[in-house]
Coordinates of C-alpha atoms in Angstrom, one line a residue:
M504 CA 79.4 136.1 70.0
T505 CA 79.7 136.0 66.2
P506 CA 82.8 136.9 64.1
S507 CA 81.2 140.2 63.1
E508 CA 81.4 141.2 66.8
S509 CA 85.1 140.5 67.2
P510 CA 86.3 144.1 66.8
N511 CA 84.5 144.9 70.0
T512 CA 86.1 142.0 71.9
S513 CA 88.9 143.2 74.2
S514 CA 92.4 141.9 73.7
R515 CA 92.3 140.3 77.1
A516 CA 89.1 138.4 76.3
R517 CA 90.6 137.1 73.1
W518 CA 93.2 135.3 75.2
V519 CA 90.6 133.5 77.3
P520 CA 90.3 130.4 75.0
Q521 CA 94.1 130.0 74.9
A522 CA 94.4 130.3 78.6
T523 CA 91.6 127.7 79.0
V524 CA 93.3 125.1 76.8
F525 CA 96.6 125.8 78.5
V526 CA 95.1 125.0 81.9
S527 CA 93.1 121.9 80.7
S528 CA 96.1 120.5 78.8
F529 CA 98.4 121.2 81.8
C530 CA 95.9 119.3 84.1
I531 CA 95.6 116.4 81.6
M532 CA 99.4 115.8 81.6
V533 CA 99.6 116.1 85.4
I534 CA 96.9 113.4 85.7
E535 CA 98.7 111.2 83.1
L536 CA 102.0 111.3 84.9
V537 CA 100.4 110.9 88.3
A538 CA 98.4 107.9 86.9
G539 CA 101.6 105.9 86.5
R540 CA 102.6 106.5 90.1
V541 CA 99.2 105.8 91.7
I542 CA 98.8 102.6 89.6
S543 CA 102.2 101.4 90.5
R544 CA 101.2 100.9 94.1
H545 CA 99.0 98.0 93.0
L546 CA 100.6 96.9 89.7
G547 CA 104.2 98.0 89.7
S548 CA 105.8 100.4 87.2
S549 CA 106.3 98.2 84.1
L550 CA 106.1 98.7 80.4
Y551 CA 102.5 97.4 80.6
T552 CA 101.6 100.1 83.1
W553 CA 102.9 103.0 81.1
T554 CA 101.6 101.6 77.8
S555 CA 98.1 101.3 79.4
V556 CA 98.3 104.8 81.0
I557 CA 99.4 106.5 77.8
G558 CA 97.0 104.6 75.5
I559 CA 93.9 105.0 77.7
V560 CA 94.5 108.6 78.4
L561 CA 95.0 109.3 74.7
A562 CA 91.8 107.3 73.9
G563 CA 89.9 109.4 76.5
I564 CA 91.2 112.6 75.0
A565 CA 90.2 111.5 71.5
I566 CA 86.7 110.6 72.6
G567 CA 86.4 113.8 74.5
N568 CA 87.6 115.9 71.6
Y569 CA 85.0 114.3 69.3
A570 CA 82.2 114.7 71.9
G571 CA 83.3 118.2 72.8
G572 CA 83.2 119.3 69.2
R573 CA 79.6 118.3 68.8
I574 CA 78.7 120.0 72.1
A575 CA 80.5 123.2 71.0
D576 CA 78.2 123.5 68.0
R577 CA 75.0 123.2 70.1
H578 CA 75.7 125.2 73.3
R579 CA 77.1 128.5 74.4
A580 CA 80.8 128.3 75.3
A581 CA 81.0 129.9 78.8
P582 CA 78.2 127.9 80.5
T583 CA 79.4 124.7 78.8
L584 CA 82.9 125.2 80.0
A585 CA 81.7 125.8 83.5
T586 CA 79.8 122.5 83.4
L587 CA 82.8 120.7 81.9
F588 CA 85.2 122.0 84.5
I589 CA 82.8 121.0 87.3
L590 CA 82.6 117.5 85.8
S591 CA 86.3 117.2 85.3
S592 CA 86.9 118.3 88.9
I593 CA 84.5 115.7 90.2
T594 CA 86.1 113.0 88.1
C595 CA 89.5 114.0 89.6
V596 CA 88.1 113.2 93.0
T597 CA 86.9 109.8 91.8
I598 CA 90.5 109.0 90.7
T599 CA 91.6 108.6 94.3
M600 CA 88.4 106.8 95.3
L601 CA 88.4 104.3 92.5
N602 CA 92.1 103.6 92.6
N603 CA 91.9 102.7 96.3
R604 CA 88.9 100.4 95.6
V605 CA 89.8 98.8 92.3
G606 CA 93.2 97.7 93.7
E607 CA 91.3 95.4 96.1
W608 CA 88.9 93.9 93.5
V609 CA 89.9 90.2 93.6
F610 CA 88.2 89.4 90.2
L611 CA 90.8 91.5 88.4
W612 CA 93.5 89.3 89.7
T613 CA 92.2 86.4 87.6
L614 CA 92.8 88.3 84.4
P615 CA 96.0 88.0 82.3
W616 CA 98.5 90.5 83.5
S617 CA 98.2 92.9 80.5
A618 CA 94.4 92.8 80.7
R619 CA 94.4 93.4 84.4
V620 CA 96.7 96.5 84.1
G621 CA 94.6 97.9 81.2
T622 CA 91.3 97.3 82.9
H623 CA 92.5 98.9 86.2
V624 CA 93.8 102.0 84.3
A625 CA 90.6 102.3 82.2
I626 CA 88.3 102.1 85.2
V627 CA 90.2 104.8 87.0
F628 CA 91.4 107.2 84.3
L629 CA 89.2 106.9 81.2
I630 CA 86.3 109.1 82.3
P631 CA 88.5 111.9 83.6
S632 CA 90.4 111.9 80.3
V633 CA 87.2 112.0 78.3
I634 CA 85.8 115.0 80.3
L635 CA 89.1 116.9 80.1
G636 CA 89.3 116.2 76.4
M637 CA 86.0 117.9 75.8
I638 CA 87.3 121.3 76.9
S639 CA 89.7 122.1 74.1
P640 CA 87.1 121.9 71.2
V641 CA 84.7 124.2 73.2
A642 CA 87.5 126.6 73.9
A643 CA 88.5 126.5 70.2
K644 CA 84.9 127.3 69.1
M645 CA 84.9 130.2 71.6
A646 CA 88.1 131.5 70.0
L647 CA 86.7 131.2 66.5
D648 CA 83.6 133.1 67.5
R649 CA 85.9 136.0 68.6
S650 CA 88.1 136.1 65.5
T651 CA 87.9 136.4 61.8
E652 CA 91.3 134.7 61.3
T653 CA 90.4 131.0 61.3
G654 CA 93.8 129.4 60.7
R655 CA 95.7 131.7 63.0
T656 CA 93.1 131.3 65.7
I657 CA 93.1 127.5 65.5
G658 CA 96.9 127.4 65.4
S659 CA 97.1 129.6 68.5
V660 CA 94.7 127.4 70.4
Y661 CA 96.6 124.2 69.5
A662 CA 99.9 125.8 70.3
W663 CA 98.8 126.9 73.8
G664 CA 97.4 123.4 74.4
V665 CA 100.7 121.8 73.6
I666 CA 102.6 124.4 75.7
G667 CA 100.3 123.5 78.6
S668 CA 101.0 119.8 78.1
I669 CA 104.7 120.4 78.1
A670 CA 104.5 122.6 81.2
G671 CA 102.4 120.0 83.0
T672 CA 104.8 117.2 82.1
F673 CA 108.0 118.9 83.3
A674 CA 106.4 120.4 86.4
T675 CA 105.0 117.1 87.5
G676 CA 107.9 114.9 86.6
F677 CA 110.7 117.1 87.9
Y678 CA 109.1 118.8 90.8
L679 CA 105.5 118.3 91.9
I680 CA 105.5 114.6 92.7
A681 CA 108.6 114.7 94.9
A682 CA 107.6 118.0 96.5
F683 CA 104.0 117.3 97.3
G684 CA 103.1 113.6 96.7
T685 CA 100.5 112.2 94.3
A686 CA 97.5 112.6 96.6
A687 CA 98.0 116.4 97.1
I688 CA 98.6 116.8 93.4
I689 CA 95.3 115.2 92.5
W690 CA 93.4 117.4 95.0
A691 CA 95.2 120.5 93.7
V692 CA 94.2 119.6 90.1
A693 CA 90.6 119.1 91.3
A694 CA 90.7 122.5 93.0
T695 CA 92.2 124.2 89.9
L696 CA 89.4 122.8 87.7
A697 CA 86.8 123.9 90.2
A698 CA 88.3 127.4 90.2
M699 CA 88.0 127.5 86.4
A700 CA 84.3 126.4 86.7
I701 CA 83.6 129.3 89.1
L702 CA 85.3 131.8 86.6
F703 CA 83.2 130.6 83.7
G704 CA 80.0 130.1 85.7
A705 CA 79.9 133.6 87.2
G706 CA 76.4 134.2 88.5
S707 CA 75.6 130.4 88.7
L708 CA 75.3 128.6 92.0
R709 CA 76.5 125.2 90.7
P710 CA 80.2 125.9 90.5
T711 CA 80.2 127.7 93.9
I712 CA 78.3 124.8 95.5
W713 CA 80.8 122.3 94.1
G714 CA 83.7 124.5 95.3
G715 CA 82.3 124.3 98.8
V716 CA 81.8 120.5 98.6
L717 CA 85.4 120.1 97.3
L718 CA 86.9 122.0 100.2
V719 CA 85.2 119.6 102.6
L720 CA 86.5 116.6 100.6
I721 CA 90.0 118.1 100.5
A722 CA 89.9 118.4 104.3
L723 CA 88.9 114.7 104.5
G724 CA 91.5 113.7 102.0
L725 CA 94.4 115.6 103.3
G726 CA 93.6 117.0 106.7
P727 CA 95.9 116.0 109.6
W728 CA 93.1 115.5 112.1
A729 CA 92.3 112.0 113.3
W730 CA 88.6 112.4 112.5
A731 CA 89.4 113.5 108.9
N732 CA 91.8 110.6 108.5
H733 CA 89.2 108.1 109.7
V734 CA 86.3 109.5 107.6
G735 CA 88.6 110.0 104.5
Q736 CA 89.8 106.4 104.6
S737 CA 86.3 105.1 105.0
L738 CA 85.2 107.0 101.9
A739 CA 88.4 106.0 100.0
L740 CA 89.4 109.6 99.7
R741 CA 92.8 108.8 101.0
E742 CA 95.0 105.7 100.9
A743 CA 94.7 103.6 104.0
I744 CA 98.1 103.6 105.8
P745 CA 98.6 100.5 107.9
P746 CA 99.3 101.3 111.6
N747 CA 102.7 99.5 111.4
V748 CA 104.1 102.0 108.8
I749 CA 107.0 103.8 110.5
Y750 CA 108.3 105.7 107.5
H751 CA 106.6 107.0 104.3
D752 CA 107.9 109.2 101.5
E753 CA 107.3 109.8 97.8
S754 CA 110.2 110.5 95.4
Q755 CA 110.6 111.0 91.7
Y756 CA 111.0 107.2 91.4
S757 CA 108.7 105.5 93.9
S758 CA 106.5 105.5 96.9
I759 CA 108.6 104.4 99.9
Q760 CA 107.2 102.7 102.9
I761 CA 109.0 101.0 105.8
L762 CA 106.9 98.7 108.0
R763 CA 107.4 97.1 111.3
V764 CA 106.2 93.5 110.6
Q765 CA 107.1 91.9 113.9
S766 CA 108.3 93.1 117.2
D767 CA 110.2 90.3 118.9
P768 CA 112.7 90.3 117.3
E769 CA 111.9 93.5 115.6
K770 CA 111.7 93.0 111.8
R771 CA 111.3 95.8 109.2
N772 CA 110.4 95.6 105.6
M773 CA 111.0 98.3 102.9
H774 CA 108.5 98.6 100.1
L775 CA 109.1 100.5 97.0
D776 CA 105.7 101.0 95.3
K777 CA 104.1 97.5 95.6
L778 CA 107.5 95.7 95.8
L779 CA 108.9 94.3 99.0
H780 CA 112.5 95.3 98.3
S781 CA 114.4 94.7 101.6
S782 CA 113.9 93.1 105.0
I783 CA 116.0 93.4 108.1
L784 CA 116.2 92.3 111.7
V785 CA 116.9 95.4 113.7
E786 CA 119.0 93.7 116.4
D787 CA 120.8 91.5 113.8
P788 CA 121.2 93.6 110.7
L789 CA 123.7 91.2 109.2
S790 CA 121.3 88.2 109.2
H791 CA 120.2 87.7 105.6
Q792 CA 116.4 87.6 105.3
Y793 CA 116.2 87.0 101.5
S794 CA 117.3 83.8 99.7
Y795 CA 119.2 85.8 97.1
E796 CA 121.3 87.4 99.8
R797 CA 122.1 84.1 101.3
I798 CA 123.2 82.7 97.9
Y799 CA 125.2 85.8 97.1
A800 CA 126.9 85.4 100.5
A801 CA 127.8 81.7 100.0
I802 CA 129.3 82.4 96.5
T803 CA 131.2 85.4 97.7
Q804 CA 132.7 83.6 100.7
H805 CA 133.8 80.7 98.6
L806 CA 135.4 82.8 95.9
A807 CA 136.9 85.3 98.3
G808 CA 138.9 82.6 100.0
E809 CA 141.5 84.0 102.4
R810 CA 141.4 87.5 101.0
D811 CA 141.1 90.2 103.6
S812 CA 139.6 92.9 101.4
L813 CA 137.4 93.1 98.3
N814 CA 136.5 95.6 95.7
T815 CA 132.7 95.3 95.0
L816 CA 130.0 97.1 93.2
T817 CA 126.3 96.6 94.0
V818 CA 123.8 98.0 91.5
G819 CA 120.6 98.8 93.5
G820 CA 120.9 99.9 97.1
G821 CA 117.4 99.6 98.6
G822 CA 117.8 98.8 102.3
Y823 CA 121.6 98.4 101.9
T824 CA 121.5 95.2 103.8
Y825 CA 123.8 93.2 101.6
P826 CA 126.4 96.0 101.1
R827 CA 126.5 96.4 104.9
W828 CA 127.2 92.7 105.3
L829 CA 130.1 93.0 102.8
D830 CA 131.6 95.9 104.5
E831 CA 131.3 94.3 107.9
L832 CA 133.0 91.0 106.9
W833 CA 135.7 92.7 104.8
P834 CA 136.2 96.1 106.6
R835 CA 139.2 97.0 104.5
S836 CA 137.2 96.7 101.4
R837 CA 136.0 99.2 98.9
T838 CA 132.2 98.7 98.9
E839 CA 130.4 100.8 96.2
V840 CA 126.7 101.0 95.7
V841 CA 124.7 102.6 92.9
E842 CA 121.2 103.6 94.0
I843 CA 119.3 105.7 91.6
D844 CA 117.0 107.3 94.2
P845 CA 118.5 109.5 97.0
A846 CA 115.2 109.3 98.8
V847 CA 115.7 105.5 99.2
T848 CA 119.1 106.1 100.8
K849 CA 117.5 108.7 103.1
A850 CA 114.9 106.1 104.2
A851 CA 117.6 103.6 104.9
L852 CA 119.4 106.1 107.0
E853 CA 116.4 107.2 109.0
A854 CA 114.4 104.0 109.5
F855 CA 116.3 101.0 108.2
G856 CA 119.3 100.9 110.3
L857 CA 122.0 102.2 107.9
P858 CA 124.3 104.1 110.3
P859 CA 125.3 107.7 109.4
D860 CA 129.0 106.8 109.7
H861 CA 128.8 103.9 107.3
R862 CA 131.8 103.3 105.0
L863 CA 129.8 102.6 101.9
I864 CA 130.6 104.6 98.8
I865 CA 127.2 105.5 97.5
H866 CA 126.5 106.8 94.0
H867 CA 123.1 108.2 93.2
D868 CA 122.9 107.4 89.5
D869 CA 121.2 105.1 87.0
G870 CA 122.9 101.8 87.2
R871 CA 123.5 101.5 83.4
A872 CA 124.6 105.1 83.1
F873 CA 127.1 104.6 85.9
L874 CA 128.5 101.4 84.3
N875 CA 128.8 103.1 80.9
G876 CA 130.7 106.0 82.6
L877 CA 133.2 103.6 84.1
V878 CA 133.7 101.9 80.7
V879 CA 134.4 105.3 79.1
R880 CA 136.9 106.3 81.8
K881 CA 138.7 102.9 81.5
S882 CA 138.8 103.0 77.7
G883 CA 140.2 106.6 78.0
G884 CA 143.2 105.3 79.8
E885 CA 142.2 106.2 83.4
S886 CA 143.7 103.8 86.0
M887 CA 141.0 102.2 88.1
P888 CA 140.9 99.0 90.2
L889 CA 138.8 96.2 88.8
Y890 CA 136.0 94.7 90.8
D891 CA 136.2 91.4 92.5
F892 CA 132.4 91.2 92.5
V893 CA 129.5 93.0 90.8
Y894 CA 126.1 92.3 92.2
M895 CA 122.9 93.1 90.3
D896 CA 120.1 93.9 92.8
A897 CA 117.9 96.1 90.6
V898 CA 116.1 93.4 88.6
N899 CA 113.0 92.2 90.4
D900 CA 109.2 91.6 90.3
F901 CA 107.3 93.2 87.4
S902 CA 109.5 96.4 87.3
V903 CA 112.5 95.2 85.3
P904 CA 114.9 97.9 84.1
Y905 CA 115.6 96.2 80.8
Q906 CA 118.8 98.2 80.2
L907 CA 120.4 96.2 83.0
T908 CA 119.7 92.8 81.4
T909 CA 121.1 93.2 77.9
I910 CA 124.3 91.7 76.5
E911 CA 125.7 95.2 76.1
C912 CA 125.3 95.8 79.9
V913 CA 126.8 92.4 80.7
R914 CA 129.8 93.1 78.5
A915 CA 130.4 96.4 80.2
I916 CA 130.4 94.5 83.6
D917 CA 132.7 91.9 82.2
G918 CA 135.2 94.6 81.2
L919 CA 135.2 96.0 84.8
L920 CA 135.8 92.6 86.5
D921 CA 139.1 91.2 87.6
E922 CA 140.1 87.9 86.0
D923 CA 139.1 86.1 89.2
G924 CA 135.9 88.2 89.6
A925 CA 132.3 87.2 89.4
F926 CA 129.0 88.8 88.3
L927 CA 126.0 87.7 90.3
M928 CA 122.5 88.6 89.3
N929 CA 119.1 87.9 90.9
M930 CA 115.9 87.8 89.0
I931 CA 112.3 86.6 89.4
D932 CA 110.5 84.3 87.0
V933 CA 108.3 81.2 86.8
F934 CA 110.4 78.2 85.9
E935 CA 107.5 76.6 84.0
E936 CA 107.4 79.6 81.7
G937 CA 111.1 80.4 81.8
Q938 CA 111.4 82.7 78.8
F939 CA 113.0 85.6 80.7
L940 CA 115.2 83.3 82.8
G941 CA 116.2 81.3 79.8
S942 CA 117.0 84.4 77.8
M943 CA 119.0 85.9 80.6
I944 CA 121.1 82.8 81.0
E945 CA 121.7 82.8 77.2
T946 CA 122.8 86.4 77.4
M947 CA 125.2 85.6 80.2
K948 CA 126.6 82.6 78.4
R949 CA 127.5 84.8 75.4
V950 CA 129.8 86.9 77.6
F951 CA 131.1 84.6 80.4
P952 CA 132.6 81.2 79.7
H953 CA 131.4 79.8 83.0
V954 CA 127.7 80.3 84.0
A955 CA 125.8 78.6 86.8
V956 CA 122.2 79.1 88.0
F957 CA 121.0 78.6 91.6
V958 CA 117.7 78.6 93.5
E959 CA 117.2 78.0 97.2
G960 CA 115.7 74.6 98.0
D961 CA 116.1 71.1 96.7
G962 CA 115.3 71.7 93.1
V963 CA 113.2 73.6 90.6
R964 CA 109.5 73.6 91.4
L965 CA 107.3 72.8 88.4
S966 CA 104.3 75.0 89.1
P967 CA 103.0 77.4 86.4
D968 CA 102.0 79.9 89.0
L969 CA 105.0 79.8 91.3
R970 CA 107.4 82.8 91.0
E971 CA 110.8 82.2 92.4
T972 CA 114.1 84.1 92.8
F973 CA 116.9 82.7 90.8
I974 CA 120.6 83.6 90.9
I975 CA 122.8 83.6 87.8
A976 CA 126.5 83.7 88.3
G977 CA 129.1 84.4 85.6
T978 CA 132.8 84.0 85.9
K979 CA 135.8 84.1 83.6
R980 CA 137.5 81.1 85.3
P981 CA 136.0 77.7 86.3
V982 CA 134.6 77.5 89.8
D983 CA 133.9 74.5 92.0
W984 CA 130.2 75.1 92.3
D985 CA 129.6 71.8 94.1
A986 CA 131.7 73.2 97.0
V987 CA 129.4 76.3 97.1
V988 CA 126.4 74.0 97.3
A989 CA 128.0 71.9 100.0
S990 CA 128.9 74.9 102.1
Y991 CA 125.5 76.4 102.0
E992 CA 124.3 76.9 105.6
A993 CA 120.6 77.8 105.2
S994 CA 118.3 74.9 106.2
A995 CA 116.5 75.0 102.9
G996 CA 119.6 74.0 101.0
L997 CA 120.9 75.2 97.7
Y998 CA 120.2 73.8 94.3
R999 CA 122.4 74.3 91.2
F1000 CA 120.6 73.9 87.9
A1001 CA 121.4 70.6 86.1
D1002 CA 122.1 70.4 82.4
A1003 CA 118.6 69.2 81.8
D1004 CA 117.1 72.3 83.6
L1005 CA 119.3 74.6 81.5
A1006 CA 118.3 72.7 78.3
R1007 CA 114.7 73.1 79.1
L1008 CA 115.0 76.8 79.7
S1009 CA 117.0 77.2 76.5
E1010 CA 114.3 75.4 74.5
R1011 CA 111.6 77.7 76.0
S1012 CA 113.5 80.9 75.3
G1013 CA 114.4 79.7 71.8
G1014 CA 118.1 80.4 72.6
F1015 CA 117.2 84.1 72.5
H1016 CA 119.5 86.6 74.1
L1017 CA 118.7 90.2 75.2
T1018 CA 120.1 93.3 73.5
D1019 CA 119.6 97.0 73.8
D1020 CA 117.7 96.9 70.6
W1021 CA 115.4 94.0 71.6
A1022 CA 114.7 93.1 75.2
P1023 CA 111.0 92.1 75.4
I1024 CA 110.8 91.6 79.1

């Protein structure tokens, strides 16, 4: 249709291009947010992950916009849009298939971490982003063909595209992922795009045929039947769930799985995305399965002495194994836990042995926000008991919440500690690299006059590929750390960093300390 024909165009038809870009932009943002979640199952949810997702999706949109503009000048809008919606629907299906396969490609594991993340994201999400990016220019050309007001028309198309992006962002982040899970969302987007193809391809068999094929694929990808599950997994249309998974959920923060890893004695592991976060023996829940828990326990028992009650705060609940141990050994204590995700607490209650009548005081909040709130209340004159111990259990693997590592955060914790209190923090690093560990030690030293670093075993292991869990302890008063080492009951033994170890880490980190303004971790 040419501009001269626009007076005969119905008012409803003039809104078709705007509705088209709204839907396509909505779907693009849904896919972008879902991308971060499905990738995290293989690569964690780090700054590298989100940088790669945002950058590659934007690159795909830019390529698609350019290609779509050239296509719009050469072909009629309606059939072109029908084809593009079919292709975009097909590529949405490939997201699930490729992500399930690419995560198992061993050769990617040999790449540097940032390159591995970027390559994985590009393989899975670049093509869908390109195809979806082609839709807006074609819709814009359709709008221009139906109007004589060029500027107003283009502005309207752009505005509705942005509105669609905003709607897709908030709907996905605040509701869809937690309500339906990422797999169902991807299939729903594929179905929406197929429906758009059918609308634009009225009278053509191709969109209808693809719609029928998609229904079969959805049944294989989501259907509850055993045969559908078997065939769907073999075609990589659904994630393969190991038979020992006894609990699975998806929340706004992570994919949660609890696995039975041995039966005699029964042992269960809690995974948040790709991370093994907690481990427990069902018949002996107070037996520490992690080295950092054993080190926390040794330091706590030494510093607590003969006290019959403690006031503690643990940042990061997970399986709640360590807070339960605290509450069992000091039953008159006030044991607080800050866990950002209510779904993790629910999982711990339903499948990880946390009893419904527990005495833990659980706050579902961001750890840093909770600490800041306590500082504000204290500075405002509110009377509150100081903590004997603050434990940081939210810093792990590749998903490091940087705001919990900075000097501002450590100072806030220092202000909430009793004079005889201690701040214990676990973190993972490679000693031979040591930049993060060295910077974290330097940060602690700028706040606490007495800092010690521990690792389970008989010393630091000098392997450039070996990641270990280290414990950093900060106190206001001197502590007989040798007595802690001597009392350590685990057979592996406990090693406290010597001055030479600390000097080596300080040199590697350049004496750098982490701040809210600059924490490149």
